[in-house]
Each structure stands twice: as C-alpha cells, then as structure tokens.
Tab-separated table of C-alpha atoms and ligand atoms in Angstrom:
chain	number	residue	atom	x	y	z
A	1	UNK	CA	-45.457	14.404	-72.145
A	2	UNK	CA	-44.889	10.803	-71.393
A	3	UNK	CA	-44.925	9.128	-67.806
A	4	UNK	CA	-45.894	5.813	-66.720
A	5	UNK	CA	-49.302	7.023	-64.931
A	6	UNK	CA	-51.664	9.590	-65.627
A	7	UNK	CA	-53.318	10.326	-62.668
A	8	UNK	CA	-57.186	12.124	-63.140
A	9	UNK	CA	-57.730	14.307	-59.641
A	10	UNK	CA	-55.091	15.547	-57.329
A	11	UNK	CA	-57.423	15.090	-54.503
A	12	UNK	CA	-56.154	12.980	-51.348
A	13	UNK	CA	-56.278	10.046	-53.113
A	14	UNK	CA	-54.705	11.034	-56.552
A	15	UNK	CA	-51.789	12.871	-54.661
A	16	UNK	CA	-50.849	9.814	-52.104
A	17	UNK	CA	-51.011	7.416	-55.339
A	18	UNK	CA	-48.529	9.868	-56.817
A	19	UNK	CA	-46.144	10.026	-53.955
A	20	UNK	CA	-45.981	6.102	-53.023
A	21	UNK	CA	-45.234	5.627	-57.061
A	22	UNK	CA	-42.573	8.243	-56.371
A	23	UNK	CA	-41.230	6.374	-53.749
A	24	UNK	CA	-41.403	3.004	-55.815
A	25	UNK	CA	-39.512	4.708	-58.127
A	26	UNK	CA	-42.347	5.148	-60.732
A	27	UNK	CA	-42.959	8.649	-62.693
A	28	UNK	CA	-46.944	9.963	-62.558
A	29	UNK	CA	-48.318	13.285	-63.797
A	30	UNK	CA	-51.769	14.397	-61.637
A	31	UNK	CA	-54.315	16.837	-63.361
A	32	UNK	CA	-57.170	18.392	-61.875
A	33	UNK	CA	-59.560	21.084	-62.765
A	34	UNK	CA	-59.824	23.046	-59.704
A	35	UNK	CA	-57.618	24.929	-58.455
A	36	UNK	CA	-55.414	23.920	-55.538
A	37	UNK	CA	-57.099	26.975	-53.672
A	38	UNK	CA	-60.636	25.514	-54.397
A	39	UNK	CA	-59.466	22.275	-52.880
A	40	UNK	CA	-57.504	23.698	-49.622
A	41	UNK	CA	-60.541	25.739	-48.283
A	42	UNK	CA	-63.486	22.769	-49.209
A	43	UNK	CA	-64.518	21.312	-45.994
A	44	UNK	CA	-64.883	17.706	-45.707
A	45	UNK	CA	-64.410	14.578	-43.003
A	46	UNK	CA	-61.489	14.855	-39.793
A	47	UNK	CA	-61.272	12.000	-38.839
A	48	UNK	CA	-57.898	9.566	-39.970
A	49	UNK	CA	-57.918	5.927	-39.201
A	50	UNK	CA	-54.651	3.977	-37.480
A	51	UNK	CA	-53.183	3.106	-40.915
A	52	UNK	CA	-54.444	6.245	-42.753
A	53	UNK	CA	-52.021	7.882	-40.121
A	54	UNK	CA	-49.579	5.397	-40.403
A	55	UNK	CA	-49.544	5.627	-44.480
A	56	UNK	CA	-48.503	9.492	-43.789
A	57	UNK	CA	-46.118	9.014	-41.429
A	58	UNK	CA	-44.472	5.675	-42.537
A	59	UNK	CA	-44.036	7.019	-46.636
A	60	UNK	CA	-42.658	10.095	-45.485
A	61	UNK	CA	-45.654	12.337	-46.337
A	62	UNK	CA	-45.515	14.645	-42.874
A	63	UNK	CA	-45.105	14.429	-39.102
A	64	UNK	CA	-47.626	17.025	-38.775
A	65	UNK	CA	-50.392	15.285	-37.515
A	66	UNK	CA	-48.188	14.239	-34.793
A	67	UNK	CA	-48.225	17.751	-34.004
A	68	UNK	CA	-51.313	20.026	-35.489
A	69	UNK	CA	-53.513	16.462	-35.167
A	70	UNK	CA	-54.981	15.211	-32.451
A	71	UNK	CA	-55.180	11.297	-30.782
A	72	UNK	CA	-58.886	10.380	-29.729
A	73	UNK	CA	-58.828	7.226	-27.830
A	74	UNK	CA	-63.006	6.750	-28.151
A	75	UNK	CA	-66.196	8.314	-29.040
A	76	UNK	CA	-69.459	9.413	-26.808
A	77	UNK	CA	-72.472	7.266	-28.443
A	78	UNK	CA	-75.262	9.163	-26.564
A	79	UNK	CA	-78.873	8.450	-26.684
A	80	UNK	CA	-81.898	9.083	-24.059
A	81	UNK	CA	-80.061	11.807	-23.183
A	82	UNK	CA	-77.205	9.637	-21.615
A	83	UNK	CA	-73.851	9.468	-23.181
A	84	UNK	CA	-72.112	6.512	-23.248
A	85	UNK	CA	-68.384	5.928	-24.001
A	86	UNK	CA	-66.530	3.309	-26.601
A	87	UNK	CA	-63.004	2.786	-25.471
A	88	UNK	CA	-61.079	2.014	-28.118
A	89	UNK	CA	-57.766	1.691	-26.631
A	90	UNK	CA	-59.275	-0.572	-23.752
A	91	UNK	CA	-61.192	-2.455	-26.818
A	92	UNK	CA	-59.021	-2.722	-29.552
A	93	UNK	CA	-55.562	-0.791	-28.655
A	94	UNK	CA	-56.119	1.943	-31.371
A	95	UNK	CA	-56.906	5.363	-31.764
A	96	UNK	CA	-57.827	7.571	-34.881
A	97	UNK	CA	-56.507	10.453	-34.913
A	98	UNK	CA	-58.917	14.413	-35.421
A	99	UNK	CA	-56.863	15.870	-38.393
A	100	UNK	CA	-58.991	17.496	-41.461
A	101	UNK	CA	-59.076	16.155	-44.652
A	102	UNK	CA	-57.533	19.654	-46.024
A	103	UNK	CA	-54.403	19.393	-43.942
A	104	UNK	CA	-54.031	15.514	-45.680
A	105	UNK	CA	-54.364	17.370	-48.581
A	106	UNK	CA	-52.006	20.388	-47.500
A	107	UNK	CA	-49.224	17.710	-46.207
A	108	UNK	CA	-49.744	15.761	-50.116
A	109	UNK	CA	-49.428	18.272	-51.532
A	110	UNK	CA	-46.227	19.778	-50.177
A	111	UNK	CA	-44.559	16.295	-50.119
A	112	UNK	CA	-45.147	16.254	-53.754
A	113	UNK	CA	-43.799	19.290	-54.124
A	114	UNK	CA	-40.837	19.016	-51.966
A	115	UNK	CA	-39.960	15.796	-54.393
A	116	UNK	CA	-39.986	17.110	-57.752
A	117	UNK	CA	-43.762	15.946	-58.601
A	118	UNK	CA	-45.746	17.300	-61.929
A	119	UNK	CA	-48.646	18.579	-60.517
A	120	UNK	CA	-51.398	20.617	-62.693
A	121	UNK	CA	-54.483	21.890	-61.688
A	122	UNK	CA	-56.965	24.622	-62.756
A	123	UNK	CA	-57.051	22.750	-65.808
A	124	UNK	CA	-60.184	22.186	-67.856
A	125	UNK	CA	-62.091	19.668	-70.349
A	126	UNK	CA	-60.290	16.776	-69.303
A	127	UNK	CA	-60.605	13.439	-71.545
A	128	UNK	CA	-59.239	9.786	-71.583
A	129	UNK	CA	-58.698	8.115	-74.400
A	130	UNK	CA	-57.846	4.678	-75.895
A	131	UNK	CA	-57.882	3.543	-72.128
A	132	UNK	CA	-57.304	-0.234	-73.171
A	133	UNK	CA	-54.069	0.519	-75.715
A	134	UNK	CA	-52.318	2.546	-75.402
A	135	UNK	CA	-53.739	5.454	-72.870
A	136	UNK	CA	-53.931	9.143	-73.791
A	137	UNK	CA	-55.186	12.328	-71.411
A	138	UNK	CA	-55.705	15.755	-72.869
A	139	UNK	CA	-57.013	19.039	-71.294
A	140	UNK	CA	-57.238	22.607	-71.884
A	141	UNK	CA	-54.388	24.672	-69.688
A	142	UNK	CA	-55.348	27.879	-68.120
A	143	UNK	CA	-54.153	29.628	-70.911
A	144	UNK	CA	-56.063	27.734	-73.606
A	145	UNK	CA	-53.342	25.467	-74.471
A	146	UNK	CA	-54.523	21.871	-75.275
A	147	UNK	CA	-52.001	19.237	-73.653
A	148	UNK	CA	-51.367	15.611	-74.141
A	149	UNK	CA	-50.189	13.027	-72.188
A	150	UNK	CA	-49.294	9.377	-73.183
A	151	UNK	CA	-49.011	7.274	-69.865
A	152	UNK	CA	-48.871	3.350	-69.845
A	153	UNK	CA	-51.592	3.658	-66.768
A	154	UNK	CA	-54.116	5.687	-66.510
A	155	UNK	CA	-55.469	6.186	-62.544
A	156	UNK	CA	-59.381	7.515	-62.140
A	157	UNK	CA	-58.971	9.417	-58.818
A	158	UNK	CA	-61.531	12.535	-59.844
A	159	UNK	CA	-63.909	12.089	-56.804
A	160	UNK	CA	-67.507	11.126	-57.094
A	161	UNK	CA	-68.848	12.970	-60.252
A	162	UNK	CA	-65.763	11.254	-62.152
A	163	UNK	CA	-65.279	11.202	-65.748
A	164	UNK	CA	-63.133	7.949	-65.737
A	165	UNK	CA	-65.817	6.209	-63.941
A	166	UNK	CA	-67.746	5.975	-67.079
A	167	UNK	CA	-65.319	4.418	-69.080
A	168	UNK	CA	-65.547	1.117	-67.455
A	169	UNK	CA	-67.822	-1.091	-70.054
A	170	UNK	CA	-70.768	-2.964	-68.465
A	171	UNK	CA	-70.040	-1.634	-65.274
A	172	UNK	CA	-72.203	-2.884	-61.968
A	173	UNK	CA	-73.753	0.141	-60.131
A	174	UNK	CA	-75.192	-0.258	-56.596
A	175	UNK	CA	-77.063	2.239	-55.063
A	176	UNK	CA	-78.823	2.943	-51.490
A	177	UNK	CA	-80.364	5.956	-51.564
A	178	UNK	CA	-81.263	7.545	-47.641
A	179	UNK	CA	-84.328	10.011	-46.718
A	180	UNK	CA	-82.723	12.113	-44.832
A	181	UNK	CA	-79.445	14.433	-45.539
A	182	UNK	CA	-76.467	15.963	-43.093
A	183	UNK	CA	-76.490	20.071	-42.148
A	184	UNK	CA	-72.893	20.877	-41.969
A	185	UNK	CA	-71.656	23.787	-39.699
A	186	UNK	CA	-68.033	25.321	-38.936
A	187	UNK	CA	-68.916	27.591	-35.969
A	188	UNK	CA	-65.970	29.720	-33.878
A	189	UNK	CA	-66.684	28.053	-30.387
A	190	UNK	CA	-64.715	26.660	-27.421
A	191	UNK	CA	-64.931	22.882	-27.329
A	192	UNK	CA	-68.269	21.391	-25.863
A	193	UNK	CA	-66.587	18.039	-25.031
A	194	UNK	CA	-62.872	16.373	-25.545
A	195	UNK	CA	-64.090	13.608	-27.956
A	196	UNK	CA	-66.832	13.088	-30.485
A	197	UNK	CA	-70.070	12.649	-29.770
A	198	UNK	CA	-72.654	10.977	-32.001
A	199	UNK	CA	-76.186	11.433	-30.709
A	200	UNK	CA	-79.499	9.816	-31.279
A	201	UNK	CA	-82.732	11.951	-30.197
A	202	UNK	CA	-85.952	11.961	-30.779
A	203	UNK	CA	-85.244	15.152	-33.280
A	204	UNK	CA	-82.947	13.208	-35.638
A	205	UNK	CA	-78.940	12.217	-34.823
A	206	UNK	CA	-76.294	15.206	-34.417
A	207	UNK	CA	-72.797	14.667	-34.449
A	208	UNK	CA	-70.618	17.104	-32.208
A	209	UNK	CA	-67.142	17.307	-33.972
A	210	UNK	CA	-64.310	19.679	-33.632
A	211	UNK	CA	-61.638	21.556	-35.669
A	212	UNK	CA	-59.857	23.730	-33.264
A	213	UNK	CA	-59.752	24.459	-30.045
A	214	UNK	CA	-61.419	27.933	-30.904
A	215	UNK	CA	-63.342	26.332	-34.264
A	216	UNK	CA	-65.806	23.621	-34.055
A	217	UNK	CA	-67.274	21.110	-36.503
A	218	UNK	CA	-70.780	19.841	-35.810
A	219	UNK	CA	-73.275	17.846	-38.214
A	220	UNK	CA	-77.173	17.343	-37.429
A	221	UNK	CA	-79.801	15.145	-39.615
A	222	UNK	CA	-82.314	17.586	-42.121
A	223	UNK	CA	-84.665	16.728	-44.806
A	224	UNK	CA	-82.720	15.722	-48.344
A	225	UNK	CA	-84.073	19.345	-49.767
A	226	UNK	CA	-83.158	21.746	-46.927
A	227	UNK	CA	-81.859	24.866	-48.055
A	228	UNK	CA	-79.174	26.026	-45.099
A	229	UNK	CA	-79.936	29.593	-46.042
A	230	UNK	CA	-83.879	29.088	-44.607
A	231	UNK	CA	-81.549	28.499	-41.098
A	232	UNK	CA	-80.565	31.702	-39.087
A	233	UNK	CA	-77.818	30.930	-36.115
A	234	UNK	CA	-80.089	31.077	-33.433
A	235	UNK	CA	-82.325	28.032	-35.598
A	236	UNK	CA	-79.224	26.323	-36.328
A	237	UNK	CA	-78.261	25.918	-32.442
A	238	UNK	CA	-81.767	25.888	-31.335
A	239	UNK	CA	-81.464	22.287	-33.610
A	240	UNK	CA	-78.531	21.343	-32.181
A	241	UNK	CA	-78.820	22.383	-28.587
A	242	UNK	CA	-82.193	19.584	-28.278
A	243	UNK	CA	-80.700	16.758	-29.992
A	244	UNK	CA	-78.205	16.855	-27.597
A	245	UNK	CA	-80.006	17.699	-24.612
A	246	UNK	CA	-80.262	15.531	-20.981
A	247	UNK	CA	-80.972	14.733	-17.848
A	248	UNK	CA	-76.693	15.148	-17.533
A	249	UNK	CA	-77.736	19.002	-18.374
A	250	UNK	CA	-75.705	18.816	-21.420
A	251	UNK	CA	-75.254	21.076	-23.319
A	252	UNK	CA	-72.887	23.114	-26.323
A	253	UNK	CA	-70.975	26.122	-26.315
A	254	UNK	CA	-72.139	28.087	-28.915
A	255	UNK	CA	-70.760	31.093	-31.022
A	256	UNK	CA	-70.908	32.685	-34.783
A	257	UNK	CA	-71.489	30.241	-37.233
A	258	UNK	CA	-68.799	30.862	-39.989
A	259	UNK	CA	-69.513	28.212	-42.530
A	260	UNK	CA	-72.609	25.992	-43.428
A	261	UNK	CA	-74.103	23.573	-46.202
A	262	UNK	CA	-76.170	20.300	-46.576
A	263	UNK	CA	-73.723	17.339	-47.297
A	264	UNK	CA	-75.044	15.022	-50.176
A	265	UNK	CA	-75.309	11.741	-48.529
A	266	UNK	CA	-75.711	8.271	-50.037
A	267	UNK	CA	-73.811	4.666	-50.991
A	268	UNK	CA	-73.171	3.669	-53.937
A	269	UNK	CA	-70.481	1.092	-55.724
A	270	UNK	CA	-69.356	0.497	-58.803
A	271	UNK	CA	-67.288	-2.619	-60.113
A	272	UNK	CA	-65.438	-3.189	-61.774
A	273	UNK	CA	-63.015	-0.932	-60.661
A	274	UNK	CA	-60.480	-1.337	-63.791
A	275	UNK	CA	-61.036	-1.840	-67.543
A	276	UNK	CA	-58.003	-2.292	-69.626
A	277	UNK	CA	-55.268	-0.130	-68.450
A	278	UNK	CA	-57.641	2.304	-66.407
A	279	UNK	CA	-58.032	2.037	-62.732
A	280	UNK	CA	-60.204	3.623	-59.800
A	281	UNK	CA	-59.687	5.227	-56.947
A	282	UNK	CA	-61.843	6.621	-53.956
A	283	UNK	CA	-64.910	8.018	-54.413
A	284	UNK	CA	-64.575	7.848	-58.350
A	285	UNK	CA	-65.833	4.227	-57.668
A	286	UNK	CA	-67.657	4.408	-54.552
A	287	UNK	CA	-69.351	6.718	-52.216
A	288	UNK	CA	-70.145	6.047	-48.509
A	289	UNK	CA	-72.631	8.615	-46.451
A	290	UNK	CA	-70.458	10.003	-43.920
A	291	UNK	CA	-71.290	8.873	-41.038
A	292	UNK	CA	-68.503	6.771	-39.272
A	293	UNK	CA	-66.085	8.472	-41.476
A	294	UNK	CA	-65.025	6.283	-43.803
A	295	UNK	CA	-64.634	7.890	-47.262
A	296	UNK	CA	-61.220	9.515	-46.905
A	297	UNK	CA	-59.622	6.561	-44.798
A	298	UNK	CA	-61.310	4.489	-47.557
A	299	UNK	CA	-59.796	6.413	-50.658
A	300	UNK	CA	-56.474	6.191	-49.048
A	301	UNK	CA	-57.285	2.476	-48.517
A	302	UNK	CA	-57.412	1.756	-52.325
A	303	UNK	CA	-54.726	3.946	-53.523
A	304	UNK	CA	-52.561	1.939	-51.163
A	305	UNK	CA	-53.327	-1.450	-52.897
A	306	UNK	CA	-53.210	0.321	-56.330
A	307	UNK	CA	-49.877	1.437	-55.339
A	308	UNK	CA	-48.949	-2.273	-55.076
A	309	UNK	CA	-50.509	-3.331	-58.171
A	310	UNK	CA	-49.130	-0.557	-60.289
A	311	UNK	CA	-45.574	-1.732	-59.191
A	312	UNK	CA	-46.366	-5.132	-59.689
A	313	UNK	CA	-47.585	-4.211	-62.865
A	314	UNK	CA	-44.928	-1.646	-64.258
A	315	UNK	CA	-41.981	-2.773	-62.715
A	316	UNK	CA	-42.456	-6.601	-61.938
A	317	UNK	CA	-43.853	-7.059	-65.264
A	318	UNK	CA	-46.454	-8.751	-63.683
A	319	UNK	CA	-49.791	-8.851	-65.950
A	320	UNK	CA	-52.024	-10.801	-63.298
A	321	UNK	CA	-51.553	-7.700	-60.817
A	322	UNK	CA	-53.739	-5.297	-62.810
A	323	UNK	CA	-56.567	-8.165	-62.508
A	324	UNK	CA	-56.179	-8.565	-58.754
A	325	UNK	CA	-57.308	-5.078	-58.425
A	326	UNK	CA	-60.858	-4.808	-58.103
A	327	UNK	CA	-61.549	-7.924	-55.528
A	328	UNK	CA	-58.602	-6.831	-53.417
A	329	UNK	CA	-60.149	-3.515	-53.536
A	330	UNK	CA	-63.733	-3.902	-52.845
A	331	UNK	CA	-63.654	-6.309	-49.876
A	332	UNK	CA	-62.616	-3.780	-48.296
A	333	UNK	CA	-65.158	-0.916	-49.924
A	334	UNK	CA	-68.194	-3.445	-48.923
A	335	UNK	CA	-66.921	-3.622	-45.386
A	336	UNK	CA	-66.904	0.451	-44.824
A	337	UNK	CA	-70.144	0.269	-46.347
A	338	UNK	CA	-71.586	-2.288	-44.333
A	339	UNK	CA	-70.142	-0.200	-41.329
A	340	UNK	CA	-71.356	3.145	-42.674
A	341	UNK	CA	-74.417	2.434	-43.079
A	342	UNK	CA	-74.926	0.554	-39.898
A	343	UNK	CA	-73.762	3.488	-38.355
A	344	UNK	CA	-76.031	5.772	-40.236
A	345	UNK	CA	-79.240	3.212	-39.932
A	346	UNK	CA	-78.751	3.233	-36.139
A	347	UNK	CA	-78.314	6.758	-35.151
A	348	UNK	CA	-80.722	8.667	-37.623
A	349	UNK	CA	-84.677	8.936	-37.202
A	350	UNK	CA	-86.033	7.649	-40.219
A	351	UNK	CA	-89.315	10.024	-41.260
A	352	UNK	CA	-91.337	6.622	-41.854
A	353	UNK	CA	-89.961	4.717	-38.817
A	354	UNK	CA	-93.024	2.910	-37.210
A	355	UNK	CA	-92.676	2.806	-33.040
A	356	UNK	CA	-91.561	-0.660	-33.040
A	357	UNK	CA	-88.448	0.425	-35.482
A	358	UNK	CA	-87.769	3.195	-33.091
A	359	UNK	CA	-88.416	0.362	-29.781
A	360	UNK	CA	-86.006	-1.601	-31.765
A	361	UNK	CA	-83.339	0.780	-32.549
A	362	UNK	CA	-82.850	2.101	-29.030
A	363	UNK	CA	-82.640	-1.806	-28.413
A	364	UNK	CA	-79.501	-1.733	-30.954
A	365	UNK	CA	-78.075	0.643	-29.284
A	366	UNK	CA	-78.383	-0.667	-25.546
A	367	UNK	CA	-77.091	-3.892	-27.050
A	368	UNK	CA	-74.174	-1.767	-28.899
A	369	UNK	CA	-73.023	-0.015	-25.416
A	370	UNK	CA	-73.674	-2.399	-23.200
A	371	UNK	CA	-71.975	-5.755	-24.800
A	372	UNK	CA	-68.293	-5.816	-24.953
A	373	UNK	CA	-68.813	-7.650	-28.102
A	374	UNK	CA	-70.965	-5.156	-29.599
A	375	UNK	CA	-68.736	-2.043	-28.863
A	376	UNK	CA	-65.738	-4.008	-29.967
A	377	UNK	CA	-67.017	-4.229	-33.709
A	378	UNK	CA	-67.690	-0.423	-33.631
A	379	UNK	CA	-64.215	-0.071	-32.052
A	380	UNK	CA	-62.277	-1.923	-35.114
A	381	UNK	CA	-64.221	-0.880	-37.522
A	382	UNK	CA	-63.884	3.062	-36.482
A	383	UNK	CA	-60.525	3.018	-36.167
A	384	UNK	CA	-60.207	0.718	-38.985
A	385	UNK	CA	-59.307	-2.918	-40.598
A	386	UNK	CA	-55.565	-2.821	-40.779
A	387	UNK	CA	-54.227	-2.257	-44.273
A	388	UNK	CA	-52.292	-4.826	-46.122
B	401	DHB	C1	-66.376	13.967	-38.790
B	401	DHB	C2	-66.970	13.767	-40.321
B	401	DHB	C3	-68.081	12.809	-40.158
B	401	DHB	O1	-68.689	12.236	-40.917
B	401	DHB	C4	-67.508	11.679	-38.576
B	401	DHB	O2	-67.951	10.531	-38.606
B	401	DHB	C5	-66.866	12.676	-37.832
B	401	DHB	C6	-66.397	13.377	-37.893
B	401	DHB	C7	-65.948	15.790	-38.988
B	401	DHB	O3	-65.595	16.080	-39.799
B	401	DHB	O4	-65.306	16.152	-38.137
C-alpha cells in the first residue's frame, strides 16, 4: 500500500489525527496490534477539556458527547473532612465534560469508518524502517500475511509502550516516579455526588468519579506493588469510606465492584518528538500521572498541532513546518506535566512525609480554596488551556 501518512496506533490519538488529515484531504492508514474490542473495553480516563469537546464537535466527529456526556461546571476539593467547590464557570467561564475515553474512541472509529478510513486492527510484528528517507511500515495480519505500507510521513501514536519512540536518535528522556499508585474500580451503585470529588485525607488520596447513573468510577491511592486480588469488596469500600469521611457526614453509595485494577503512575517526557519523517503524538512521547485527567486531552492537543504541521508539510510544501512540531507541542506538554504533578503532590500522602510536610500541604490546599487567584489557576488548567 502507498499512502501519505502511516499512523502506528489506532487509539484516540491515531484516529483523531487520521480524521483531521481526512478533513484536510490527506490520506492515511492506521494500524494497531490490539483489536477494536480490546481497546473498546479497556477503561481509561473520563474527563474532556473544553477544547477536546470542541474538537469532536467542530471537526465533525460526532455530537454524541452533548447527548451522552455530562457537563461539569466545577469539582470539589475535599480535605479535613470538608468539601470546597471550585466553580469553573464563575472563575473562567468554562466547563469540562464527563465522557469516557472509550466513548471518544468509539466516536472516532465510527467517524473514520463512515468516511471510508483505512483502519487495520489486530495486526502483529509492526516495524518502521527508513524513517529519515522513505518510511516503510511492515506488519503481519491475522492470517499471517506480511504487508508493507510506504508513506511520506510516519506518526507514532502507539502509546506508552511505543515502538516508534525508540527510533528517535539521541533523545532526552525526563522521568519522575512517585512512591504510590492508584487503585481504580468500577462499581454498580448510584452516584454519590453530582460532580467529581478529589479528596486528601490522612489515609491518602481518593477520587470519586462517575460513568453512568448506575455505574461509578472511583480511585484511591495505594502502594505501587498492590495486588488488586488481595482486596475484597468490603475492604475496598471501607478504605474509600474512611478517606471521604468528615463531620458533614458525607458517605459513598456502595454496590458490587465489577472491575478493578492498579494504574501505572509516573511522569515522562521524550524530546524531540520528531526525527526525520517520523513524528510522535500522545503517550508515545509523554505520560502524566492521572490526577487532573490530562493524558487523553494532551494527546488530542498534540494531534491538533500535528495535523496543522503535516498539512503545511504535505500540501503547502512548507519544509520548516516539521521542524516546529517539537517546540509547539512541548510548550503545552510541560504545562500539563506541571499541572498533573502539582495536583498529585498536593493531594497524595507521601509515605516519608514529615509533620512539616503534612501541615504545609494543608496550608497549600487552604490557600487554593480560599484564594480566587489559586482557584482560578486550578479552573484554568482543569478545563484546559485553549488549543491554538
Ligand atoms: C477520571 C480520571 C482521572 O484521572 C481524573 O483526574 C478524573 C476523572 C475518570 O476516570 O473518571
């Protein structure tokens, strides 16, 4: 096959890029070693920034987010057993949307299928060669046949275990590890609150999120080596309840736990995000800890920049466009890295925290919720800096 852009990775980043390129009249082929079903059933984040929603609407992906998603005009920050509402609409005139990543994936896949997109799932042994000169992508299909795609550009949107990332020569790699992880559950229970609650407690962090009126998503800070099978439903509920407990008597509605897993938790950036005719997008180039829900949104922001860069390079023959990609994308990446790191360190308990550290953290949270300047920064970052 010959195409203009070969996209390795058919998750939200790869599909969104393929869609935006299609809108610009540029052909692409998307490959992914997972099946559609595997991706569709992998639970990921649930919050879209304002401009992620606009991207889905304005580029003609789907308006299902308006019908099946839920606008959230604020969040609660809870500590010392008291909730403090951060009112996004009052502070910055923006909202975020509860709309699971799996639904974003389903909508993007449906749009590409509707528009005749070339999507190849369930492949194996993908490899990229000659990415500085004439890129080739080879892979094996489900019937063990080898295929070759020749393209003008290759995009690595192949997630945190990217094969494309390693093709970048002499990269800088920036890491930050955290001494904890998240235990995530899906539970069949009624909602406990109308919006999300981010809780700091003496027993560690907890996040109360939602999926549908009858299915809820919750997370709590745990040890990095925690085994989810060691936890009974009762033990999970007891842990969540004590983290949200307070003098206001707030408690969670409980129900059967239908899914559980321990989430990876780290910060990572690779620079540059381009080498020759290969460009990286999303988790292939960077990972954020989940606090603040920036991962998917950051991938979509990369793709917005990347679609512009690719269009200028391929349609307007602007050779300098590719050179601008890394610096344009990384400006936002580092803002999101800071935001995610800040939300994480402000709300989690570090196992080696001293009394000073704990009281300083409460001082920071008190500043945040009592200062309009502090709350405004949170509202701005959470609902998302504008796409350019
Ligand atoms: C969800 C996940 C997050 O990491 C977050 O900050 C907010 C919500 C979620 O899965 O609903």
